[in-house]
Short mmCIF file of C-alpha atoms in Angstrom, two decimals:
data_model
loop_
_atom_site.label_atom_id
_atom_site.label_comp_id
_atom_site.label_asym_id
_atom_site.label_seq_id
_atom_site.Cartn_x
_atom_site.Cartn_y
_atom_site.Cartn_z
CA MET A 1 7.07 -14.58 6.37
CA ASN A 2 9.88 -12.39 5.15
CA THR A 3 8.08 -9.44 3.61
CA ALA A 4 11.29 -7.46 3.00
CA GLU A 5 12.66 -10.35 0.91
CA PHE A 6 9.32 -10.55 -0.91
CA ALA A 7 9.45 -6.82 -1.71
CA ARG A 8 13.04 -7.18 -2.95
CA ARG A 9 12.12 -10.05 -5.29
CA ALA A 10 8.97 -8.29 -6.50
CA ALA A 11 10.98 -5.16 -7.27
CA ALA A 12 13.65 -7.18 -9.12
CA GLU A 13 10.90 -8.62 -11.32
CA GLY A 14 9.39 -5.18 -11.95
CA LEU A 15 6.14 -6.17 -10.20
CA ILE A 16 5.75 -3.12 -7.97
CA ASP A 17 3.73 -0.49 -9.81
CA VAL A 18 3.25 1.76 -6.78
CA ALA A 19 5.61 1.79 -3.78
CA TYR A 20 4.68 3.81 -0.71
CA ALA A 21 6.08 4.57 2.69
CA GLY A 22 5.76 7.00 5.54
CA VAL A 23 7.86 10.16 5.63
CA ASP A 24 8.22 12.31 8.73
CA SER A 25 7.76 16.04 8.40
CA PRO A 26 7.72 19.03 10.78
CA PHE A 27 3.92 18.89 10.59
CA GLY A 28 3.27 15.20 11.07
CA HIS A 29 3.50 11.88 9.30
CA LEU A 30 3.22 12.05 5.50
CA THR A 31 2.68 9.14 3.14
CA ALA A 32 4.57 9.28 -0.16
CA ALA A 33 3.96 7.02 -3.18
CA VAL A 34 6.15 6.60 -6.25
CA THR A 35 5.87 4.85 -9.61
CA ASP A 36 8.70 4.22 -12.06
CA ALA A 37 7.87 7.66 -13.51
CA GLY A 38 8.26 9.61 -10.27
CA ILE A 39 6.35 10.73 -7.19
CA VAL A 40 2.64 10.25 -7.81
CA ARG A 41 1.09 11.04 -4.41
CA LEU A 42 1.95 12.78 -1.17
CA ALA A 43 -0.69 12.59 1.54
CA PHE A 44 -0.90 14.62 4.72
CA GLU A 45 -1.41 12.99 8.09
CA GLY A 46 -5.07 13.97 8.15
CA GLU A 47 -5.91 11.96 5.04
CA GLU A 48 -7.18 8.45 5.67
CA LEU A 49 -4.47 6.04 4.51
CA ASP A 50 -6.85 3.28 3.37
CA GLY A 51 -8.61 5.73 1.06
CA VAL A 52 -5.34 7.08 -0.33
CA LEU A 53 -4.07 3.55 -1.10
CA GLN A 54 -7.40 2.40 -2.59
CA GLU A 55 -7.39 5.40 -4.91
CA LEU A 56 -3.89 4.48 -6.08
CA ALA A 57 -5.03 0.87 -6.60
CA ASP A 58 -8.04 2.03 -8.64
CA ARG A 59 -6.38 4.74 -10.69
CA VAL A 60 -2.76 3.57 -11.10
CA SER A 61 -2.49 -0.18 -10.41
CA PRO A 62 -3.57 -2.59 -7.65
CA ARG A 63 0.08 -3.67 -7.34
CA VAL A 64 0.58 -1.29 -4.42
CA LEU A 65 3.19 -2.29 -1.84
CA GLU A 66 4.80 -0.64 1.16
CA VAL A 67 8.50 -0.52 0.27
CA PRO A 68 10.36 2.09 2.35
CA ALA A 69 13.62 1.52 0.43
CA LYS A 70 11.98 2.76 -2.77
CA LEU A 71 11.20 6.07 -1.07
CA ASP A 72 14.71 6.75 0.22
CA GLY A 73 15.43 9.44 -2.39
CA VAL A 74 12.11 11.22 -1.85
CA ARG A 75 12.53 11.07 1.93
CA ARG A 76 16.04 12.53 1.77
CA GLU A 77 14.96 15.37 -0.53
CA LEU A 78 11.98 16.23 1.65
CA ASP A 79 14.17 16.22 4.77
CA GLU A 80 16.60 18.62 3.11
CA TYR A 81 13.74 20.82 1.94
CA PHE A 82 12.19 21.02 5.42
CA GLU A 83 15.60 21.96 6.83
CA GLY A 84 15.86 24.77 4.27
CA ARG A 85 18.82 23.13 2.52
CA ARG A 86 17.01 22.23 -0.72
CA HIS A 87 15.14 24.58 -3.08
CA ALA A 88 14.19 22.19 -5.91
CA PHE A 89 13.31 18.48 -6.07
CA GLN A 90 15.25 16.12 -8.33
CA THR A 91 12.69 13.31 -8.12
CA PRO A 92 10.37 13.75 -11.12
CA VAL A 93 6.61 14.07 -10.65
CA ASP A 94 4.29 11.48 -12.15
CA PHE A 95 1.25 13.56 -13.17
CA GLN A 96 -0.93 10.59 -14.17
CA LEU A 97 -3.60 11.39 -11.55
CA SER A 98 -4.14 14.80 -13.20
CA HIS A 99 -6.13 15.50 -16.35
CA GLY A 100 -7.37 18.37 -18.50
CA PHE A 101 -7.16 21.83 -17.03
CA HIS A 102 -6.13 20.50 -13.63
CA LEU A 103 -3.07 18.95 -15.25
CA LYS A 104 -2.18 22.25 -16.97
CA ALA A 105 -2.66 24.20 -13.75
CA ARG A 106 -0.51 21.75 -11.74
CA GLU A 107 2.23 21.77 -14.37
CA ALA A 108 2.22 25.56 -14.29
CA CYS A 109 2.37 25.47 -10.49
CA TYR A 110 5.27 22.99 -10.64
CA ALA A 111 7.28 25.66 -12.47
CA ILE A 112 6.94 28.27 -9.67
CA PRO A 113 10.39 28.50 -8.12
CA PHE A 114 11.21 28.33 -4.41
CA GLY A 115 10.40 31.55 -2.61
CA LYS A 116 8.11 32.96 -5.34
CA VAL A 117 4.32 33.17 -5.23
CA LEU A 118 1.52 33.59 -7.78
CA THR A 119 -2.19 34.38 -7.43
CA TYR A 120 -4.86 31.89 -8.48
CA ALA A 121 -5.73 34.32 -11.32
CA GLU A 122 -2.13 34.42 -12.55
CA LEU A 123 -1.91 30.65 -12.39
CA ALA A 124 -5.13 30.29 -14.41
CA ALA A 125 -3.72 32.64 -17.05
CA ILE A 126 -0.39 30.79 -17.28
CA ALA A 127 -2.30 27.50 -17.56
CA GLY A 128 -4.05 28.98 -20.61
CA SER A 129 -7.50 29.87 -19.24
CA PRO A 130 -7.44 33.30 -17.57
CA ARG A 131 -11.08 33.04 -16.58
CA ALA A 132 -10.74 29.63 -14.92
CA VAL A 133 -9.68 31.07 -11.57
CA ARG A 134 -12.02 28.87 -9.56
CA ALA A 135 -10.86 25.75 -11.46
CA ALA A 136 -7.25 26.73 -10.78
CA GLY A 137 -8.15 26.91 -7.08
CA GLN A 138 -9.68 23.43 -7.25
CA ALA A 139 -6.63 22.07 -9.08
CA MET A 140 -4.50 23.32 -6.17
CA ALA A 141 -6.93 22.16 -3.47
CA ARG A 142 -6.90 18.61 -4.84
CA ASN A 143 -3.22 18.55 -5.80
CA PRO A 144 -2.12 14.90 -5.41
CA VAL A 145 1.52 15.85 -4.76
CA PRO A 146 1.55 18.91 -2.48
CA ILE A 147 4.91 20.40 -1.39
CA VAL A 148 6.69 18.93 -4.46
CA VAL A 149 4.10 20.53 -6.76
CA PRO A 150 4.15 23.69 -4.69
CA CYS A 151 0.49 24.68 -4.44
CA HIS A 152 1.39 26.53 -1.24
CA ARG A 153 3.00 29.16 -3.53
CA VAL A 154 -0.40 30.12 -4.95
CA LEU A 155 -2.29 32.82 -3.03
CA ARG A 156 -5.41 34.92 -3.35
CA THR A 157 -5.30 38.20 -5.21
CA GLY A 158 -4.48 40.78 -2.55
CA GLY A 159 -2.26 38.40 -0.62
CA GLY A 160 -4.82 36.28 1.29
CA LEU A 161 -3.58 32.75 1.96
CA GLY A 162 -6.46 30.99 0.21
CA GLY A 163 -6.88 27.35 1.22
CA TYR A 164 -4.61 24.38 1.82
CA GLY A 165 -5.27 20.63 1.96
CA GLY A 166 -2.84 20.08 4.80
CA GLY A 167 -4.28 22.96 6.85
CA LEU A 168 -3.52 26.67 6.64
CA HIS A 169 -0.89 26.46 9.40
CA VAL A 170 1.12 24.17 7.10
CA LYS A 171 0.80 26.58 4.16
CA ARG A 172 1.95 29.42 6.42
CA TRP A 173 4.89 27.31 7.66
CA LEU A 174 6.02 26.46 4.12
CA LEU A 175 5.77 30.10 2.96
CA ASP A 176 7.73 31.26 6.00
CA LEU A 177 10.36 28.60 5.36
CA GLU A 178 10.77 29.84 1.80
CA SER A 179 10.89 33.52 2.74
CA GLY A 180 13.58 32.83 5.33
CA GLU A 181 11.27 33.87 8.19
CA PRO A 182 12.34 32.50 11.56
CA SER A 183 8.68 31.74 12.30
CA ALA A 184 9.16 28.58 10.24
CA GLN A 185 10.66 27.05 13.35
CA ARG A 186 7.90 28.32 15.59
CA LEU A 187 5.44 25.55 14.81
CA PHE A 188 7.39 23.31 17.21
CA MET B 1 -13.37 -3.67 -10.98
CA LYS B 2 -12.07 -2.60 -7.58
CA LEU B 3 -9.19 -4.60 -6.20
CA PRO B 4 -7.72 -3.67 -2.84
CA PRO B 5 -4.05 -2.59 -2.78
CA PHE B 6 -1.89 -5.75 -2.79
CA GLN B 7 -0.33 -4.61 0.50
CA MET B 8 -3.71 -5.29 2.12
CA LEU B 9 -3.71 -8.92 0.90
CA LEU B 10 -0.20 -9.31 2.21
CA GLU B 11 -1.17 -8.05 5.66
CA GLU B 12 -4.60 -9.69 5.94
CA HIS B 13 -3.93 -13.09 4.38
CA GLY B 14 -0.13 -13.46 4.27
CA PRO B 15 0.06 -14.98 7.78
CA ASP B 16 -2.77 -17.47 7.02
CA VAL B 17 -1.06 -18.57 3.82
CA HIS B 18 2.21 -18.99 5.71
CA ARG B 19 0.51 -21.07 8.43
CA TYR B 20 -1.13 -23.23 5.80
CA LEU B 21 2.18 -23.82 4.01
CA ALA B 22 4.01 -24.53 7.27
CA ALA B 23 1.50 -27.28 8.00
CA ARG B 24 1.47 -28.45 4.39
CA VAL B 25 5.20 -28.67 3.51
CA GLY B 26 6.89 -28.19 6.87
CA PRO B 27 8.47 -25.12 8.38
CA ILE B 28 11.67 -25.26 6.34
CA ASP B 29 10.11 -25.20 2.86
CA ALA B 30 7.21 -23.01 3.92
CA GLU B 31 9.08 -19.72 3.50
CA ASP B 32 10.18 -20.54 -0.07
CA CYS B 33 6.68 -21.66 -0.98
CA TRP B 34 5.24 -18.53 0.61
CA GLN B 35 7.55 -16.31 -1.45
CA GLU B 36 6.63 -18.19 -4.64
CA THR B 37 2.93 -18.02 -3.80
CA MET B 38 2.96 -14.28 -3.19
CA LEU B 39 5.07 -13.55 -6.28
CA SER B 40 2.69 -15.60 -8.46
CA ALA B 41 -0.25 -13.79 -6.93
CA LEU B 42 1.32 -10.37 -7.50
CA ARG B 43 2.06 -11.27 -11.15
CA ALA B 44 -1.54 -12.27 -11.80
CA TYR B 45 -3.22 -9.71 -9.56
CA PRO B 46 -4.09 -6.88 -11.99
CA LYS B 47 -5.86 -9.37 -14.29
CA LEU B 48 -7.91 -10.95 -11.53
CA ARG B 49 -11.58 -10.83 -12.55
CA HIS B 50 -13.18 -11.48 -9.18
CA GLN B 51 -12.40 -10.23 -5.73
CA SER B 52 -15.00 -12.06 -3.68
CA ASN B 53 -12.62 -14.55 -2.10
CA LEU B 54 -9.05 -13.32 -2.20
CA ARG B 55 -8.02 -15.58 0.68
CA GLY B 56 -9.26 -18.66 -1.17
CA TRP B 57 -7.51 -17.49 -4.32
CA LEU B 58 -4.20 -17.15 -2.43
CA LEU B 59 -4.63 -20.56 -0.77
CA ARG B 60 -5.31 -22.13 -4.18
CA ILE B 61 -2.00 -20.73 -5.45
CA ALA B 62 -0.31 -21.89 -2.23
CA GLU B 63 -1.66 -25.41 -2.75
CA ARG B 64 -0.14 -25.49 -6.28
CA LYS B 65 3.21 -24.31 -4.90
CA ALA B 66 3.03 -26.97 -2.18
CA LEU B 67 2.47 -29.65 -4.84
CA ASP B 68 5.42 -28.27 -6.85
CA ALA B 69 7.56 -28.45 -3.72
CA HIS B 70 6.54 -32.07 -3.08
CA ARG B 71 7.35 -33.04 -6.69
CA ALA B 72 10.69 -31.27 -6.52
CA ALA B 73 11.49 -32.98 -3.22
CA LYS B 74 10.73 -36.41 -4.75
CA ARG B 75 12.97 -35.70 -7.72
CA LEU B 76 15.81 -34.23 -5.75
CA PRO B 77 16.32 -35.56 -2.27
CA VAL B 78 18.97 -33.18 -1.01
CA PRO B 79 21.14 -34.58 1.76
CA VAL B 80 22.18 -31.95 4.24
CA GLU B 81 25.12 -32.06 6.56
CA HIS B 82 23.51 -30.01 9.27
CA VAL B 83 19.85 -30.13 10.03
CA PRO B 84 18.75 -26.52 10.31
CA GLU B 85 17.12 -25.53 13.54
CA GLN B 86 13.44 -25.57 12.88
CA PRO B 87 11.62 -22.34 13.51
CA ALA B 88 8.44 -23.35 15.27
CA ALA B 89 5.67 -22.38 12.88
CA ALA B 90 2.38 -21.68 14.60
CA ALA B 91 0.60 -24.72 13.19
CA GLU B 92 3.48 -26.99 14.17
CA ARG B 93 3.68 -25.94 17.75
CA PRO B 94 0.80 -27.99 19.12
CA ASP B 95 2.31 -31.26 17.97
CA PRO B 96 4.98 -31.57 15.26
CA ALA B 97 4.57 -35.37 15.07
CA LEU B 98 0.89 -34.97 14.34
CA TRP B 99 1.56 -32.64 11.43
CA ARG B 100 4.25 -35.00 10.13
CA ALA B 101 1.57 -37.67 10.05
CA VAL B 102 -0.70 -35.28 8.15
CA ARG B 103 2.04 -34.68 5.61
CA ARG B 104 2.26 -38.43 4.95
CA LEU B 105 -1.38 -38.50 3.79
CA PRO B 106 -2.20 -38.78 0.09
CA GLY B 107 -2.45 -35.45 -1.78
CA LYS B 108 -6.08 -34.37 -1.53
CA GLN B 109 -6.55 -35.64 2.02
CA ARG B 110 -3.39 -33.86 3.10
CA ALA B 111 -4.51 -30.60 1.53
CA ALA B 112 -8.04 -30.94 2.91
CA VAL B 113 -6.97 -31.70 6.49
CA THR B 114 -4.42 -28.88 6.43
CA LEU B 115 -6.90 -26.38 5.04
CA ARG B 116 -9.45 -27.41 7.66
CA PHE B 117 -7.21 -27.23 10.71
CA ALA B 118 -4.28 -24.93 9.82
CA ALA B 119 -6.14 -22.42 7.66
CA ASP B 120 -9.53 -22.87 9.36
CA LEU B 121 -11.50 -23.09 6.11
CA ASP B 122 -15.02 -24.49 5.91
CA TYR B 123 -15.74 -27.44 3.61
CA ALA B 124 -17.13 -25.32 0.76
CA ALA B 125 -13.96 -23.19 0.77
CA ILE B 126 -11.75 -26.29 0.94
CA GLY B 127 -13.62 -27.64 -2.10
CA ARG B 128 -12.87 -24.48 -4.04
CA VAL B 129 -9.17 -24.70 -3.21
CA ILE B 130 -8.65 -28.37 -4.07
CA GLU B 131 -11.27 -28.31 -6.83
CA CYS B 132 -13.87 -30.76 -5.62
CA SER B 133 -17.38 -30.59 -4.19
CA GLU B 134 -18.15 -29.62 -0.62
CA ALA B 135 -19.16 -33.22 0.12
CA ALA B 136 -15.92 -34.56 -1.36
CA ALA B 137 -13.95 -32.05 0.71
CA ARG B 138 -15.72 -33.26 3.86
CA GLN B 139 -15.01 -36.87 2.89
CA ASN B 140 -11.32 -36.07 2.29
CA VAL B 141 -11.01 -34.46 5.72
CA ARG B 142 -12.80 -37.40 7.39
CA ALA B 143 -10.66 -40.03 5.62
CA GLY B 144 -7.49 -38.08 6.28
CA LEU B 145 -8.27 -37.75 9.98
CA ALA B 146 -9.03 -41.46 10.21
CA SER B 147 -5.61 -42.34 8.75
CA VAL B 148 -3.83 -39.88 11.03
CA ARG B 149 -5.67 -41.36 14.01
CA ARG B 150 -4.67 -44.92 13.04
CA GLU B 151 -1.05 -43.88 12.70
CA TRP B 152 -1.30 -42.03 15.95
CA VAL B 153 -2.56 -45.03 17.91
CA ARG B 154 0.01 -47.35 16.44
#
């Protein structure tokens, strides 16, 4: 039962719609999923894997397979980012799990460069609905591709951290990493 | 229509399908048949209209691949210089000679006996795989076992 050979043949035939694999990070084991269009999902350790994969099967395609080789590029870029050696991701984002205002808010968030931050109110305005501050917050809270779509760069007016799907300590760590604070190493 | 991620089928049923094929076509051809079975399944998967018995669905595909392999083997007997060392597939381990006897049975009996004892299916499930009634599946297993027993005693 050579599953690696099976994955290779399935990929050669274009039969893998969603490939996923684990990626290590300074704050635990992440699961990353890609389609031919780009990275479609990044899940934190706390998220239940079965649920994450079932959602991909329901909303993208049931042809979901664990193929670590297909995630090599994403894994390398994330490693470099966590080590502070990478400021932007080359792997494109597949936004197909986002719709309506959430899509606009996430696209606007995607454009925030490394080391910069916005407030939820500013993000809502850039996404075209200045009054949709709460919806902008929800779009960030349920961001399917955190870190790459940098929702950690969106804060409360006045500088409060706001929330974060992976836990506030992770948001703090990412912001410290990007501001060059040595505390980024403190987590471990 | 909720289908589980294909990875789940691979993990939950892949080993059963492999065991079935090892008993059905022998350990050497089993891997090829398994690859073909899983690729066929993956091709068809998004269009699958039921998800009540995914294991039976996979075994049905496996049975078709096993028949293809038998037909191909009849057409093209390939002489080999070196007999490859046989990896001991789980179903073969108890008694390879017994399973060789099973493989000499006629088609439906062979499939029925293998499904019963290598894949541990009940008669209704066997019927669904080889497309006959539960009673006919039971009869095929009984007749198959009788032949194997005769050959065994001889």
